[in-house]
Structure formats: structure tokens, C-alpha cells
Amino acid sequence: MTEPTLYERDLAAIAGIEKLRFFPLELASGKGSILTTPDGRELIDLSATWTACGLGHGHPAVIEAITRAIQSPPGAGGLSAVHPDSVGLAEDLLALVPGTGERRVYLGHAGSDANDVAIRACIIHSGRKRVLAFEHGYHGGVGIAMGVSGVHVEGGSAAAAEGTIFAPYPDPLRPHADNGGDEVGYCLAQVRAALEGDDVACVIVEPILSDGGLIVPPPGFLSRLMDLAREFGVPLICDEVKVGLGRPGTLHAFEDDGIVPDIVTFGKTLGGGLPISAAVGPARILDVATGSALLTMAGNPISTAAARAVLATLVDEGLADAARERGEQLKGALTAIERGEGRFGDKVADRIGDVRGRGLAIAVDLVSDKAALTRDEDLARKVVYRAWQLGAVVFYVGGNVLEITPPLVITEEQVDAAVTILEQAISDAVDGLVSDEEVAPYSGW
Ligand SMILES: Cc1ncc(COP(=O)(O)O)c(C=O)c1O
């Protein structure tokens, strides 16, 4: 009898409820932007574990911080004690996140609990019950954060949190048919109508819709949303968990629209590969109801040490600028392919409806009909599978959109190599090199 593969052992041992699989990805190690399989095959990482490895794998600054912190850790969390790295991380975040007045930092484990707690604090503070979120948004995989995530509610994996109102998110490529020629105005009119209802505790928004299809809203959307929230005295939570911290080519994605959100949430990149999250906001909201968001290991000394190293490295190594430069290279090369200037001409160009994004959050929107922009979900499944066979890890979002979010430390040569693989993968998938049977076991989203 042959030994089961690592992937087969995972199937037999780890719960399906926590899986989102696109191909049988087995990994043994990682360095920088390269992942290595147990049989020694190197893959360019174009996901960074959904952006959680923003600094790449095994960054020396993170290794040094963790090694220091694990030697003689002052306990395991900040629930009933204080220690230098948890307090220091909160102070670092207060210095890096714009805001006025007295503010506090919530430290948690994952983007999900940061959003969940931020929302709950707004509900407790205001005494109001409703949350205004956006269609196709993603804010978490548990609790209220899951129940205000359009991706989950629309897909049936969660019921809407009680009283949630979902407003449309402006989509420059596929605007809402009944928008009367003003996509942002159309979406914000529905936000206004909801806020007039008087029972909204907070608005939560992604500055770039990521899991819902990597949609970059038109300039002015966030600032007009912020104005509306201010007009009605409702706090705006900006969810920077996925695309924040250098990835958009600025430290924060909301900077592009010049806003200062009331509450900003962080996760993923913040931990340099360790679980940690944060919410930064007004003391009057985050200090309410002491003891109503308790996680034993929140403020964990190892995770907070890693996060402090991540923030320092982002600034010291100029990684937001690096993301902008590599992002322009990536987007430029993919846009040329979309225009038909690639190795496979119109064969590949005809299947790309759009290349968009900001910094190192780039989308390739795969279509079956370029003029009609018909989403090609089958092609997306086969392209990511083929890319894995050819040597790159990339996933899709929104059904048909390749989401390219490599570590911010990806090199110029690695970007070139990645583009070559992606172009080949689209061509091969169009040519039928990936069968329905091969992708059938992987349900993706
Ligand atoms: C925008 C956004 N917010 C929150 C989360 C939840 O983060 P986590 O899965 O770390 O709990 C995600 C995860 O994909 C996300 O994309």
C-alpha cells in the first residue's frame, strides 16, 4: 500500500469547515516570496497567504523579534497583566494611524475578531442596533463580523447579523444598471437612506473590496461616505485587514481619499505570519463595557513583538513605495497582455476583461466574452490550478477574478517570472489543458 500524501492526510485529519481550497497545495517551507513543496518544487507566492505574509516568509526582522520574545516571555497575554510589547505595539499603532482626541487600541488574534469587537463596541456605545455594511464585502469568518460580510451572507455560509443593512459598493467596471449615470451617487443614496433610519450604530467598509472581487472604488467614494457618516454622527470603521499596511502603495488604503476614519482595523500583514489583529479608535467607544471582549491570549508577547517588528520594517524598508513600484510593473505587464501585446495575442487578451488594482493588490478579471464582460468562473478555477502546476500560487475572488497580492518584498525578476506563468496559465487553460475532473475536488469559494 502506498503512503498517503500530506494532502490526503490533511483531508483525513483537519476539519473541512475551515478550508478554502483551489488545488492540492502542499508546502514544506518558504523564504521571501518563494514557497517550497515537500518534493522541492519552488512556487512564486502571489497570495502571501491572503496577504498575511506581507513581509514575505521568514523576514529577518520578524525572526529576530520572535527569538527575543520567546526566550523569557512575560506570560502569554494582556488580559490581566501588562508587558512592554503589548503596550509598545498599541503606542506604535497610535503613532502610525491618523486620528484626533483620546484614542485606544484593541489587540486581538485575527481580522475577524478586530471587526467583531469594533462593531460590538459601536453598538454598546450608541445603544443602536443596526450595522451598515456593503454588498460583497468581507469582514470575518466568525460572529457579527461574519454576519455583516456580504460574501458570506450572499453565498449562504452565514445568516445576516440581525438588522444589518447591505448597501451597494460602487463598481467602475460593471456599474449598477439603474444608477442613472452616477455610480457613486447611486450607492451613497442608499447609504443615506439607511442612516436616516436613525438606528445605525456604525458603518463598516473595505477601502478596496477584496474578497468580493478586488474592486477599487472610484476616487471620492470613501470621502463622500465619510462625510455622510459625519453628517449623521455615525462612526465609520475602515477595514484595512486585507489591503492595508503598505500594500496599496501607501501605509493605509484610506489615505488615497484623504480621510481619517473613526476606527481602523488591522490584521494579516500586522503579525508577520503570527496571529494578531488590532482596532484603533476613540476611547469613548473602545473603553465601553470593560471585560466584554475577552481573549486570554490577546496581546500575546510573541505576536506583539512580531507586529512591532513588522511596523518598524514597513517604515524602515520603505515597503509602501516598493509595493507601488512593483505594482506598477505588474499592472503594466498584465495590461499589455490584456491589450493583446502578449505572447499569445488575442487568445489570452480576449479572456481578460480588466486589469485593475492599486500597489500590490492587482486583479485580473477573466471573462468569456470581452465585450459583454461575462464572468468566466470556470476559467478562473482552471487558471489558478494551472498556475500552481507551472510554479505560482494565486487564488481567485469574486468567482472570476485572479487576486494577485504577493509579499511586498517581491523582486523585479520575480514579478517578471510571475507574469510569464500567469500568461501561460491562461493560455493553457483556454486550450483545455486542465480538465473538469482535475478541478472538481476543489470547491474554492
Ligand atoms: C477585509 C477583510 N477583513 C477581515 C478579514 C478577516 O480576517 P481573518 O481571516 O484574519 O480573521 C478578512 C479576511 O480575508 C478580510 O479580507
Short mmCIF file of C-alpha atoms and ligand atoms in Angstrom, two decimals:
data_model
loop_
_atom_site.label_atom_id
_atom_site.label_comp_id
_atom_site.label_asym_id
_atom_site.label_seq_id
_atom_site.Cartn_x
_atom_site.Cartn_y
_atom_site.Cartn_z
CA MET A 1 0.00 0.00 0.00
CA THR A 2 1.37 3.46 -0.90
CA GLU A 3 1.81 6.08 1.83
CA PRO A 4 -0.91 8.75 1.82
CA THR A 5 0.24 12.18 0.63
CA LEU A 6 0.36 15.12 3.01
CA TYR A 7 -2.75 16.47 1.31
CA GLU A 8 -4.59 13.17 1.81
CA ARG A 9 -3.59 13.13 5.49
CA ASP A 10 -4.94 16.68 5.83
CA LEU A 11 -8.24 15.57 4.30
CA ALA A 12 -8.47 12.78 6.86
CA ALA A 13 -7.42 14.86 9.87
CA ILE A 14 -8.37 18.56 9.57
CA ALA A 15 -11.94 19.83 9.57
CA GLY A 16 -13.49 20.81 6.28
CA ILE A 17 -15.35 23.71 7.89
CA GLU A 18 -12.13 25.74 7.93
CA LYS A 19 -10.96 25.02 4.38
CA LEU A 20 -10.98 27.05 1.19
CA ARG A 21 -9.10 25.03 -1.38
CA PHE A 22 -8.23 25.69 -5.02
CA PHE A 23 -5.63 22.98 -5.74
CA PRO A 24 -3.74 20.42 -3.62
CA LEU A 25 -1.16 22.86 -2.28
CA GLU A 26 1.39 21.05 -0.10
CA LEU A 27 4.10 23.22 1.39
CA ALA A 28 7.24 22.48 3.36
CA SER A 29 8.91 25.91 3.72
CA GLY A 30 9.10 29.47 2.49
CA LYS A 31 11.64 32.25 2.09
CA GLY A 32 10.88 35.76 0.87
CA SER A 33 8.32 35.40 -1.93
CA ILE A 34 9.10 31.75 -2.65
CA LEU A 35 7.27 28.73 -1.23
CA THR A 36 8.76 25.25 -1.46
CA THR A 37 6.82 22.00 -1.72
CA PRO A 38 7.83 18.81 0.14
CA ASP A 39 9.37 17.48 -3.09
CA GLY A 40 11.47 20.63 -3.52
CA ARG A 41 9.44 22.45 -6.17
CA GLU A 42 9.63 26.27 -5.84
CA LEU A 43 6.47 28.35 -6.27
CA ILE A 44 6.22 32.14 -6.55
CA ASP A 45 3.78 33.23 -3.87
CA LEU A 46 1.21 35.58 -5.42
CA SER A 47 -1.14 35.39 -2.44
CA ALA A 48 1.10 35.84 0.63
CA THR A 49 -1.43 33.64 2.47
CA TRP A 50 -4.21 36.07 1.52
CA THR A 51 -1.81 38.95 2.45
CA ALA A 52 -0.94 37.61 5.93
CA CYS A 53 2.72 37.27 4.91
CA GLY A 54 3.09 40.84 3.73
CA LEU A 55 6.78 40.91 4.65
CA GLY A 56 7.36 37.60 2.92
CA HIS A 57 8.28 34.34 4.57
CA GLY A 58 10.96 34.29 7.26
CA HIS A 59 11.78 38.00 7.29
CA PRO A 60 14.95 38.52 9.42
CA ALA A 61 13.33 41.32 11.48
CA VAL A 62 10.42 39.06 12.44
CA ILE A 63 12.73 36.14 13.24
CA GLU A 64 14.83 38.39 15.48
CA ALA A 65 11.79 39.80 17.30
CA ILE A 66 10.22 36.38 17.89
CA THR A 67 13.51 34.87 19.01
CA ARG A 68 13.98 37.66 21.52
CA ALA A 69 10.40 37.47 22.78
CA ILE A 70 10.22 33.68 23.24
CA GLN A 71 13.33 33.49 25.48
CA SER A 72 11.64 34.65 28.67
CA PRO A 73 8.05 35.63 27.82
CA PRO A 74 6.15 37.64 30.44
CA GLY A 75 3.18 35.26 30.42
CA ALA A 76 1.04 34.69 27.35
CA GLY A 77 -1.39 37.58 27.12
CA GLY A 78 -2.51 41.02 28.19
CA LEU A 79 -5.87 40.16 29.71
CA SER A 80 -4.86 40.65 33.32
CA ALA A 81 -1.29 41.95 33.03
CA VAL A 82 0.69 44.49 31.05
CA HIS A 83 4.02 43.96 29.32
CA PRO A 84 6.29 46.12 27.15
CA ASP A 85 5.46 44.69 23.71
CA SER A 86 1.67 44.90 24.00
CA VAL A 87 1.74 48.45 25.30
CA GLY A 88 4.53 49.33 22.85
CA LEU A 89 2.56 47.94 19.90
CA ALA A 90 -0.52 49.94 20.88
CA GLU A 91 1.63 53.09 21.10
CA ASP A 92 3.23 52.32 17.73
CA LEU A 93 -0.21 51.97 16.14
CA LEU A 94 -1.47 55.19 17.71
CA ALA A 95 1.55 56.94 16.17
CA LEU A 96 1.03 55.40 12.70
CA VAL A 97 -2.75 55.72 12.40
CA PRO A 98 -4.10 59.24 11.96
CA GLY A 99 -6.81 60.38 14.34
CA THR A 100 -7.68 63.00 16.90
CA GLY A 101 -8.77 63.06 20.52
CA GLU A 102 -8.18 60.36 23.06
CA ARG A 103 -7.80 57.00 21.37
CA ARG A 104 -7.29 53.38 22.36
CA VAL A 105 -6.11 50.19 20.66
CA TYR A 106 -7.86 46.83 20.89
CA LEU A 107 -5.49 43.91 20.33
CA GLY A 108 -6.90 40.59 19.13
CA HIS A 109 -5.99 37.48 17.17
CA ALA A 110 -7.49 37.86 13.69
CA GLY A 111 -9.12 40.40 11.45
CA SER A 112 -12.42 38.72 12.28
CA ASP A 113 -12.35 39.50 15.99
CA ALA A 114 -10.98 43.03 15.45
CA ASN A 115 -14.00 43.82 13.26
CA ASP A 116 -16.41 41.93 15.52
CA VAL A 117 -15.26 43.82 18.60
CA ALA A 118 -15.17 47.19 16.82
CA ILE A 119 -18.78 46.69 15.69
CA ARG A 120 -19.90 45.48 19.10
CA ALA A 121 -18.24 48.44 20.81
CA CYS A 122 -20.13 50.80 18.48
CA ILE A 123 -23.41 49.00 19.25
CA ILE A 124 -22.83 49.12 23.01
CA HIS A 125 -21.64 52.73 22.93
CA SER A 126 -24.51 54.07 20.82
CA GLY A 127 -27.31 51.86 22.06
CA ARG A 128 -28.24 51.44 18.38
CA LYS A 129 -28.65 48.03 16.84
CA ARG A 130 -28.08 48.19 13.11
CA VAL A 131 -24.85 47.91 11.12
CA LEU A 132 -24.45 49.37 7.67
CA ALA A 133 -22.16 47.20 5.55
CA PHE A 134 -21.68 46.68 1.82
CA GLU A 135 -22.75 44.01 -0.63
CA HIS A 136 -19.91 41.57 -1.48
CA GLY A 137 -17.87 42.82 1.50
CA TYR A 138 -15.79 40.57 3.75
CA HIS A 139 -15.09 41.34 7.40
CA GLY A 140 -14.63 37.97 9.05
CA GLY A 141 -15.36 34.28 9.41
CA VAL A 142 -16.98 34.29 12.86
CA GLY A 143 -19.63 36.17 14.83
CA ILE A 144 -21.04 39.54 13.83
CA ALA A 145 -18.06 40.15 11.55
CA MET A 146 -19.24 37.16 9.52
CA GLY A 147 -22.88 38.23 9.67
CA VAL A 148 -22.09 41.63 8.13
CA SER A 149 -19.97 40.06 5.35
CA GLY A 150 -21.84 40.17 2.07
CA VAL A 151 -19.63 37.40 0.68
CA HIS A 152 -20.87 35.00 3.40
CA VAL A 153 -24.48 36.12 3.53
CA GLU A 154 -24.90 36.11 -0.26
CA GLY A 155 -23.14 32.74 -0.52
CA GLY A 156 -25.27 31.18 2.22
CA SER A 157 -22.42 30.37 4.63
CA ALA A 158 -23.86 32.76 7.26
CA ALA A 159 -27.11 34.43 8.15
CA ALA A 160 -27.04 38.23 8.13
CA ALA A 161 -26.38 39.66 11.60
CA GLU A 162 -29.68 40.97 12.90
CA GLY A 163 -30.55 44.38 11.49
CA THR A 164 -27.66 44.53 9.01
CA ILE A 165 -28.26 46.76 6.02
CA PHE A 166 -26.22 46.00 2.91
CA ALA A 167 -25.64 48.96 0.59
CA PRO A 168 -24.25 48.57 -2.94
CA TYR A 169 -20.49 49.11 -3.39
CA PRO A 170 -19.55 51.21 -6.42
CA ASP A 171 -18.13 49.16 -9.28
CA PRO A 172 -16.44 51.14 -12.07
CA LEU A 173 -16.28 48.12 -14.42
CA ARG A 174 -19.78 46.72 -14.01
CA PRO A 175 -21.81 49.66 -12.69
CA HIS A 176 -25.30 49.05 -11.35
CA ALA A 177 -27.72 49.10 -14.27
CA ASP A 178 -30.13 51.55 -12.60
CA ASN A 179 -27.51 54.05 -11.37
CA GLY A 180 -28.73 56.92 -13.57
CA GLY A 181 -25.16 57.59 -14.73
CA ASP A 182 -23.75 58.27 -11.25
CA GLU A 183 -22.42 55.06 -9.72
CA VAL A 184 -21.06 56.57 -6.51
CA GLY A 185 -24.12 58.78 -6.05
CA TYR A 186 -26.39 55.76 -6.54
CA CYS A 187 -24.59 53.76 -3.83
CA LEU A 188 -24.40 56.66 -1.41
CA ALA A 189 -28.08 57.46 -1.82
CA GLN A 190 -28.80 54.05 -0.32
CA VAL A 191 -26.32 54.71 2.47
CA ARG A 192 -28.09 57.99 3.22
CA ALA A 193 -31.49 56.31 3.27
CA ALA A 194 -30.18 53.76 5.76
CA LEU A 195 -28.59 56.41 8.00
CA GLU A 196 -31.84 58.37 8.02
CA GLY A 197 -33.39 55.32 9.66
CA ASP A 198 -31.80 56.52 12.91
CA ASP A 199 -30.83 53.14 14.34
CA VAL A 200 -27.41 52.65 12.71
CA ALA A 201 -24.56 52.04 15.20
CA CYS A 202 -21.73 52.10 12.65
CA VAL A 203 -20.75 51.86 9.02
CA ILE A 204 -18.10 49.28 8.08
CA VAL A 205 -16.34 49.42 4.73
CA GLU A 206 -13.38 47.97 2.87
CA PRO A 207 -11.33 50.73 1.19
CA ILE A 208 -10.79 48.27 -1.67
CA LEU A 209 -13.34 45.46 -1.89
CA SER A 210 -11.08 42.42 -1.83
CA ASP A 211 -12.71 39.01 -1.43
CA GLY A 212 -15.78 40.39 -3.20
CA GLY A 213 -13.79 40.75 -6.44
CA LEU A 214 -10.91 43.19 -5.85
CA ILE A 215 -12.88 46.27 -6.81
CA VAL A 216 -11.20 49.65 -6.43
CA PRO A 217 -13.96 52.22 -5.85
CA PRO A 218 -13.87 55.48 -7.82
CA PRO A 219 -11.96 58.36 -6.19
CA GLY A 220 -14.19 60.27 -3.81
CA PHE A 221 -16.31 57.33 -2.70
CA LEU A 222 -14.66 56.96 0.68
CA SER A 223 -14.50 60.68 1.38
CA ARG A 224 -18.19 61.12 0.49
CA LEU A 225 -19.06 58.11 2.64
CA MET A 226 -17.05 59.63 5.50
CA ASP A 227 -18.92 62.94 5.06
CA LEU A 228 -22.24 61.12 5.26
CA ALA A 229 -21.22 59.21 8.38
CA ARG A 230 -20.14 62.51 9.99
CA GLU A 231 -23.41 64.20 9.00
CA PHE A 232 -25.35 61.54 10.87
CA GLY A 233 -22.86 61.19 13.74
CA VAL A 234 -22.29 57.50 12.95
CA PRO A 235 -18.73 56.11 13.31
CA LEU A 236 -17.04 54.76 10.20
CA ILE A 237 -14.96 51.60 10.60
CA CYS A 238 -12.39 51.25 7.83
CA ASP A 239 -11.35 47.61 7.45
CA GLU A 240 -7.69 47.65 6.40
CA VAL A 241 -7.19 43.98 7.35
CA LYS A 242 -6.57 42.74 3.82
CA VAL A 243 -5.16 45.61 1.80
CA GLY A 244 -3.68 47.93 4.45
CA LEU A 245 -0.16 48.34 5.81
CA GLY A 246 1.85 49.25 2.74
CA ARG A 247 0.16 47.03 0.17
CA PRO A 248 -1.76 49.82 -1.61
CA GLY A 249 1.44 51.84 -2.14
CA THR A 250 0.65 53.97 0.91
CA LEU A 251 0.73 52.86 4.52
CA HIS A 252 -3.09 52.89 4.68
CA ALA A 253 -5.51 52.38 1.80
CA PHE A 254 -7.84 55.10 3.10
CA GLU A 255 -5.10 57.72 2.60
CA ASP A 256 -5.84 57.76 -1.13
CA ASP A 257 -9.14 59.52 -0.45
CA GLY A 258 -7.67 61.71 2.29
CA ILE A 259 -9.99 60.52 5.05
CA VAL A 260 -9.43 59.90 8.75
CA PRO A 261 -11.81 57.06 9.69
CA ASP A 262 -13.17 56.85 13.23
CA ILE A 263 -11.99 53.27 13.71
CA VAL A 264 -9.38 51.40 11.66
CA THR A 265 -8.97 47.63 11.89
CA PHE A 266 -5.83 45.65 11.05
CA GLY A 267 -4.81 42.00 10.82
CA LYS A 268 -2.98 39.73 8.38
CA THR A 269 0.24 41.66 7.47
CA LEU A 270 0.41 43.08 11.00
CA GLY A 271 1.60 39.80 12.51
CA GLY A 272 4.36 38.97 10.03
CA GLY A 273 2.91 35.44 9.89
CA LEU A 274 1.74 35.27 13.52
CA PRO A 275 -1.90 35.69 14.53
CA ILE A 276 -2.64 39.19 15.75
CA SER A 277 -5.10 41.97 14.94
CA ALA A 278 -5.93 45.45 16.11
CA ALA A 279 -8.63 48.10 16.11
CA VAL A 280 -7.64 51.73 16.64
CA GLY A 281 -10.36 54.18 17.58
CA PRO A 282 -11.86 56.65 20.05
CA ALA A 283 -11.50 55.89 23.76
CA ARG A 284 -15.17 56.79 24.23
CA ILE A 285 -16.11 53.80 22.04
CA LEU A 286 -13.35 51.25 22.76
CA ASP A 287 -13.34 51.82 26.52
CA VAL A 288 -17.02 50.92 26.93
CA ALA A 289 -18.14 47.86 28.84
CA THR A 290 -14.82 46.71 30.29
CA GLY A 291 -14.43 42.96 30.01
CA SER A 292 -16.94 42.37 27.20
CA ALA A 293 -14.37 41.20 24.64
CA LEU A 294 -12.09 38.76 26.41
CA LEU A 295 -9.49 36.62 24.64
CA THR A 296 -6.99 35.06 27.04
CA MET A 297 -4.02 35.48 24.74
CA ALA A 298 -4.84 38.89 23.22
CA GLY A 299 -1.71 41.00 23.48
CA ASN A 300 0.41 37.84 23.34
CA PRO A 301 4.09 38.75 23.87
CA ILE A 302 5.38 36.82 20.87
CA SER A 303 2.73 38.12 18.46
CA THR A 304 3.05 41.70 19.66
CA ALA A 305 6.85 41.57 19.35
CA ALA A 306 6.46 40.33 15.77
CA ALA A 307 3.91 43.05 14.98
CA ARG A 308 6.19 45.78 16.29
CA ALA A 309 8.96 44.46 14.04
CA VAL A 310 6.55 44.43 11.09
CA LEU A 311 5.52 48.05 11.59
CA ALA A 312 9.12 49.19 12.00
CA THR A 313 10.21 47.23 8.91
CA LEU A 314 7.37 48.62 6.78
CA VAL A 315 8.60 52.11 7.54
CA ASP A 316 12.38 51.47 7.59
CA GLU A 317 12.44 49.46 4.35
CA GLY A 318 10.01 51.80 2.55
CA LEU A 319 7.74 48.86 1.68
CA ALA A 320 4.78 51.05 0.66
CA ASP A 321 6.99 52.61 -2.03
CA ALA A 322 8.25 49.17 -3.02
CA ALA A 323 4.63 47.98 -3.34
CA ARG A 324 3.84 50.93 -5.59
CA GLU A 325 6.84 50.29 -7.85
CA ARG A 326 6.40 46.53 -8.16
CA GLY A 327 2.65 47.04 -8.51
CA GLU A 328 3.15 49.37 -11.46
CA GLN A 329 5.46 46.81 -13.07
CA LEU A 330 2.93 44.02 -12.52
CA LYS A 331 -0.08 46.01 -13.66
CA GLY A 332 1.79 47.38 -16.67
CA ALA A 333 2.81 43.91 -17.87
CA LEU A 334 -0.66 42.44 -17.34
CA THR A 335 -2.33 45.41 -19.03
CA ALA A 336 -0.11 44.89 -22.08
CA ILE A 337 -1.29 41.26 -22.22
CA GLU A 338 -4.89 42.44 -21.88
CA ARG A 339 -4.34 44.72 -24.89
CA GLY A 340 -3.18 41.77 -27.00
CA GLU A 341 0.55 42.54 -26.82
CA GLY A 342 1.47 39.32 -25.02
CA ARG A 343 2.98 36.10 -26.31
CA PHE A 344 -0.42 34.62 -27.12
CA GLY A 345 -2.04 37.73 -28.60
CA ASP A 346 -5.83 37.81 -28.69
CA LYS A 347 -6.22 34.24 -27.42
CA VAL A 348 -5.37 35.45 -23.92
CA ALA A 349 -6.35 39.12 -24.37
CA ASP A 350 -9.91 38.15 -25.29
CA ARG A 351 -10.32 36.39 -21.94
CA ILE A 352 -9.18 39.33 -19.79
CA GLY A 353 -11.99 41.82 -19.21
CA ASP A 354 -10.00 44.11 -16.95
CA VAL A 355 -6.71 44.55 -15.11
CA ARG A 356 -7.07 46.81 -12.08
CA GLY A 357 -5.77 47.44 -8.61
CA ARG A 358 -3.54 49.61 -6.54
CA GLY A 359 0.01 48.86 -5.38
CA LEU A 360 0.43 45.12 -4.88
CA ALA A 361 -3.28 44.32 -4.89
CA ILE A 362 -3.89 43.57 -8.55
CA ALA A 363 -6.89 41.91 -10.20
CA VAL A 364 -7.16 40.06 -13.49
CA ASP A 365 -10.87 39.80 -14.36
CA LEU A 366 -11.41 36.70 -16.50
CA VAL A 367 -14.29 36.73 -18.97
CA SER A 368 -15.81 34.50 -21.62
CA ASP A 369 -16.99 37.49 -23.70
CA LYS A 370 -14.81 40.60 -23.52
CA ALA A 371 -17.43 42.99 -24.90
CA ALA A 372 -20.18 41.78 -22.57
CA LEU A 373 -17.74 41.29 -19.63
CA THR A 374 -19.30 37.91 -18.89
CA ARG A 375 -17.58 36.46 -15.80
CA ASP A 376 -15.73 33.20 -16.58
CA GLU A 377 -15.68 31.33 -13.29
CA ASP A 378 -14.77 28.01 -14.89
CA LEU A 379 -11.71 29.59 -16.49
CA ALA A 380 -10.65 31.13 -13.16
CA ARG A 381 -10.74 27.73 -11.46
CA LYS A 382 -8.62 26.21 -14.19
CA VAL A 383 -6.15 29.11 -14.45
CA VAL A 384 -5.26 29.02 -10.73
CA TYR A 385 -4.88 25.25 -10.95
CA ARG A 386 -2.64 25.53 -14.00
CA ALA A 387 -0.60 28.36 -12.42
CA TRP A 388 0.08 26.07 -9.45
CA GLN A 389 1.28 23.36 -11.85
CA LEU A 390 3.53 25.90 -13.61
CA GLY A 391 5.00 27.34 -10.40
CA ALA A 392 2.85 30.10 -8.87
CA VAL A 393 0.32 30.28 -6.04
CA VAL A 394 -2.60 32.52 -6.92
CA PHE A 395 -6.25 32.33 -5.87
CA TYR A 396 -9.44 33.85 -7.24
CA VAL A 397 -12.05 36.08 -5.63
CA GLY A 398 -15.50 37.21 -6.72
CA GLY A 399 -15.84 34.00 -8.76
CA ASN A 400 -13.74 35.00 -11.77
CA VAL A 401 -11.02 37.40 -10.58
CA LEU A 402 -7.38 36.41 -10.07
CA GLU A 403 -6.25 38.18 -6.91
CA ILE A 404 -2.54 38.94 -7.08
CA THR A 405 -1.23 40.03 -3.69
CA PRO A 406 2.40 38.87 -3.36
CA PRO A 407 4.62 39.71 -0.41
CA LEU A 408 5.66 43.38 -0.51
CA VAL A 409 9.29 42.25 -0.81
CA ILE A 410 8.77 40.53 -4.19
CA THR A 411 11.63 41.35 -6.56
CA GLU A 412 11.54 42.77 -10.08
CA GLU A 413 12.70 39.42 -11.51
CA GLN A 414 10.05 37.52 -9.57
CA VAL A 415 7.33 39.82 -10.90
CA ASP A 416 8.52 39.16 -14.47
CA ALA A 417 8.56 35.41 -13.82
CA ALA A 418 5.09 35.56 -12.29
CA VAL A 419 3.64 37.39 -15.30
CA THR A 420 5.13 34.75 -17.62
CA ILE A 421 3.48 31.98 -15.58
CA LEU A 422 0.10 33.72 -15.40
CA GLU A 423 0.05 34.37 -19.15
CA GLN A 424 0.96 30.75 -19.86
CA ALA A 425 -1.63 29.51 -17.36
CA ILE A 426 -4.43 31.46 -19.04
CA SER A 427 -3.35 30.25 -22.45
CA ASP A 428 -3.13 26.62 -21.31
CA ALA A 429 -6.49 26.77 -19.55
CA VAL A 430 -8.10 28.27 -22.67
CA ASP A 431 -6.50 25.42 -24.67
CA GLY A 432 -8.19 22.89 -22.37
CA LEU A 433 -5.06 21.59 -20.64
CA VAL A 434 -6.92 21.45 -17.31
CA SER A 435 -9.88 19.09 -17.21
CA ASP A 436 -13.13 19.42 -15.25
CA GLU A 437 -12.15 16.26 -13.35
CA GLU A 438 -8.86 17.78 -12.14
CA VAL A 439 -10.51 20.83 -10.57
CA ALA A 440 -13.65 19.04 -9.35
CA PRO A 441 -12.31 18.21 -5.84
CA TYR A 442 -11.54 21.88 -5.10
CA SER A 443 -14.62 23.92 -4.42
CA GLY A 444 -12.85 27.28 -3.94
CA TRP A 445 -15.28 29.98 -2.81
C1 LIG B 1 -11.16 42.82 4.52
C2 LIG B 1 -11.05 41.69 5.49
N1 LIG B 1 -11.42 41.87 6.76
C3 LIG B 1 -11.34 40.89 7.69
C4 LIG B 1 -10.89 39.64 7.34
C5 LIG B 1 -10.84 38.56 8.38
O1 LIG B 1 -9.53 38.30 8.72
P1 LIG B 1 -9.14 36.90 9.40
O2 LIG B 1 -9.44 35.84 8.42
O3 LIG B 1 -7.70 37.04 9.70
O4 LIG B 1 -9.96 36.78 10.63
C6 LIG B 1 -10.51 39.40 6.02
C7 LIG B 1 -10.04 38.05 5.61
O5 LIG B 1 -9.95 37.72 4.47
C8 LIG B 1 -10.59 40.44 5.07
O6 LIG B 1 -10.25 40.24 3.80
#
